[in-house]
Amino acid sequence: MGEKEKGFGGKREGGGGNTGEDDVAFKVLFCGICHSDLHSIKNEWGMSRYPMVPGHEIVGIVTEVGNKVTKFKVGDKVGVGCLVGACHSCDNCNKSLENYCPKMIFTYGGKYYDGTMTYGGYSDSMVANEHYVVRIPDNLPLDASAPLLCAGITVYSPLKYYGLSEPGMHVGVVGLGGLGHVAVKFAKAFGAKVTVISTSPAKKKEATEHLGADSFLVSRDQEQMQAFMGTMDGIIDTVSAQHSLLPLIGLLKSHGKIIMVGAPDKPLELPVFPLLMGRKLIAGSCIGGMKETQEMIDFAGKHNIRADVEVIPMGYVNTAMERLAKADVRYRFVIDVENTLKKE
Amino acid sequence: MSKSPEQEHPVKAFGWAAKDNSGVLSPSISLEGLNTSFSLVVCLENGEEDVTIKILFCGICHSDLHTIKNEWGNAQYPIVPGHEIAGTVTSVGNGVTKFKVGDNVGVGVQVSSCRNCDNCKQDEESYCPKMILTYNSTYYDGTRTYGGYSDSVVVDQNYVLRFPDNLPLDAGAPLLCAGITVYSPMKYYGMTEPGKVLGVVGLGGLGHVAVKLGKAFGLKVVVISTSPKKEKEAIERLGADAFLVSRDPEQMKAAIGSMNYIIDTVSAVHPLAPLLSLLKTNGKLASVGLPEKPLQLPMFALTMGRKLVGGSNFGGIKETQEMLDFCAKHSITADIELIKFDYLNTAIERLSKADVHYRFVIDVANSLGTATKL
């Protein structure tokens, strides 16, 4: 298990005082726990380096700005998501797609331009280049907006890019966790009819009554699934475990799209025949660029979209990770860093 | 209670049929005493909107082979395959406005659809859930459809294509399936921006037409194939810019992230991961081959580069006409090997071993033998 170092902040040791001219330093108030944090600390993707300070759903208040910073000032409510750097010269960077830059730098576990390791938000402070800082709209509470910085953009970006944000579309959301519950909220705000597809019948009430989904399908129930065959314009699949694509492809109308944002570590089976016969497509998406992340947070502010969170003290984090591994959370843990992360 | 073929269709045609899944076809001859399962084949009564066509040429599509061997589990024998049909109009129904006697025409993969659903209304008849295929299908009146390995066919005018003047019928026939099958996804998935790089996987009937179309769209075209022997032809004859041997790990590694688009025409089960790695960010792979089993799809390969894998079947009638006109304008035809009917079973065997450059076309008019006059 990765160590969480208390008080170890920012991309340089100690945070603050070393703020570069383009950098924004802020006091971390809250940090969401993303499932990627769990994958990373357990080295499930095979790239982890320790000690690791995870956390890429970070919100706080600006404490210092470098002298070339123009977008932020001390006291602003800001956030940092999954990225803190990129090359800024490739085609992707030029199109505000830093998240597809081959040299992108992750908020934690990455190597910064100066060769130092990056450390994330389970920490009292952060320093980041202003390009990678977003402003949090005033009307959004900080704790419930933190998860938008990863979960939010991860579902917002493909809904827009793949044309699934037109009013009146029928969008399916597979998996009702951190990503899934935010996908339901965004899709409803876009004017879609939303159907949640889940293995757990227990989630139905919440999905329809609390999150606003129009319908709920238990994926193991063949009859329910059959009734919805060929009805959806698009599906956002947030599930990271192995699962069958065939029934999901069947739910799509012709010319429908299934977008994968979960990260199963082994390949899934792709039945080609139904893709051809209905001109359907399967595609992927990975977080979003900085411009779009700001756009997403502003959209959330406008439509009052926030994550459903369980706020926990820092000391609870290991228990939270265990519960997260069993998907026992509605729907994101958020660490109350300001009040519970104490220097020893 | 099904009628005999003779009772079903009073307008008589004559062709070669598969009677079982052995992959062998034989002539259906109306002479008594000969070893036949049935006498004559197909054709609807020449209705108001019907066009009667004397078939001059018919391409042999790999789907014909899959169907007659019942590899897709939907064969209903006897089957007269053939959906790359080129011929001339010999008579038209009273309501026909689009064609007249003597016109050079073609018939492709479908002969009807419901005309009411969203897909039909948007000229996407090939995605109509009730579409009728040119052969091995059941028409709305309960009768079976039979295809182009035959001297004639009768088709509703709305599903007949016009052959542009300068497009030869023999080398143009394969465009009616192979052509539209690659043209449609190239347009739908936006694989037409001049200067971009297109990979074509598999150099057969579909692949070789995709190379020609790619060049006509102004793309740089790279052929990806398991056979190094095909390189010379790919570059010198078909005009491809480069050739990648997919089994050569060094060549594949050097080409990582180099392509904007890939058309995958391969019908065997094959790995997708190496193909996806060839794509740049936002790259697209269009799958038009029909492997019997599912393929393995690694998710990171899709998510990390926002890549997509999309399917496409053939294409609607409007788009098929557009494709034929485009090919005529750019002098694009298939590379064919013209055969007579008596060579048909040998051709089918050679096709199953991919031994053809790149489409067999049956010279129907000159080789059918005794045929009932129309």
XYZ file of C-alpha atoms in Angstrom, chain A residues 45 92 95 97 99-100 104 106 157 161-162 245 254-257 260-273 275-286 292, chain B residues 72 119 122 124 126-127 131 184-185 188-189 272 280-282 284 287-291 293-300 302-314 319:
86
model
C -1.506 -0.525 -13.528
C -3.299 17.874 -29.050
C -6.329 22.062 -29.500
C -6.460 18.489 -25.495
C -5.182 15.039 -21.756
C -4.072 13.375 -24.987
C 1.162 14.923 -20.127
C -0.293 13.540 -13.906
C -16.143 15.252 -22.217
C -17.471 14.943 -28.093
C -19.601 12.015 -29.220
C -20.490 -5.807 -24.245
C -28.657 1.814 -35.245
C -25.846 4.387 -35.530
C -25.641 4.306 -31.719
C -22.441 4.758 -29.735
C -15.990 3.401 -22.474
C -14.665 5.483 -19.622
C -14.034 2.682 -17.156
C -10.708 0.916 -17.276
C -10.947 -2.869 -17.164
C -7.405 -4.130 -17.069
C -8.019 -7.094 -19.383
C -9.460 -6.853 -22.898
C -13.202 -7.165 -23.357
C -14.797 -9.296 -26.052
C -16.126 -7.283 -28.963
C -18.802 -8.969 -31.058
C -18.293 -7.460 -34.509
C -21.475 -8.604 -36.254
C -21.541 -3.394 -34.796
C -21.666 -3.837 -38.541
C -25.327 -4.631 -38.869
C -26.349 -1.516 -36.965
C -23.429 0.757 -37.874
C -22.674 1.112 -34.180
C -19.437 2.213 -32.658
C -17.451 1.693 -29.495
C -15.022 4.350 -28.394
C -12.983 5.560 -25.457
C -12.401 8.793 -23.642
C -9.956 9.873 -20.965
C -13.165 21.838 -21.295
C -23.682 -17.545 -40.788
C -33.412 4.711 -41.608
C -32.933 9.098 -44.332
C -30.099 4.523 -45.037
C -29.165 -0.840 -45.537
C -30.017 -0.351 -41.858
C -34.588 -4.922 -45.542
C -19.824 4.278 -46.996
C -17.785 3.964 -43.779
C -19.576 8.245 -42.442
C -16.528 8.120 -40.181
C -7.167 -5.406 -32.707
C -3.129 8.692 -33.694
C -5.262 10.337 -31.001
C -8.911 10.562 -32.071
C -10.895 5.743 -36.092
C -14.605 -2.622 -39.290
C -16.183 -4.087 -42.432
C -15.004 -7.671 -42.223
C -17.136 -10.252 -40.438
C -15.085 -12.510 -38.185
C -16.053 -14.956 -33.314
C -15.765 -11.792 -31.215
C -12.474 -9.901 -31.219
C -10.473 -8.949 -28.135
C -10.698 -5.223 -27.413
C -8.247 -3.731 -24.920
C -9.897 -0.728 -23.257
C -6.795 1.334 -22.526
C -9.377 3.086 -26.785
C -9.517 5.424 -23.801
C -5.967 6.712 -23.758
C -6.212 8.018 -27.302
C -9.964 8.678 -27.559
C -10.088 6.174 -30.393
C -13.070 4.458 -31.881
C -14.012 1.195 -33.563
C -17.112 1.411 -35.695
C -18.986 -1.000 -37.903
C -20.661 -0.514 -41.258
C -22.578 -2.949 -43.420
C -22.865 -1.772 -47.046
C -25.025 6.586 -51.487
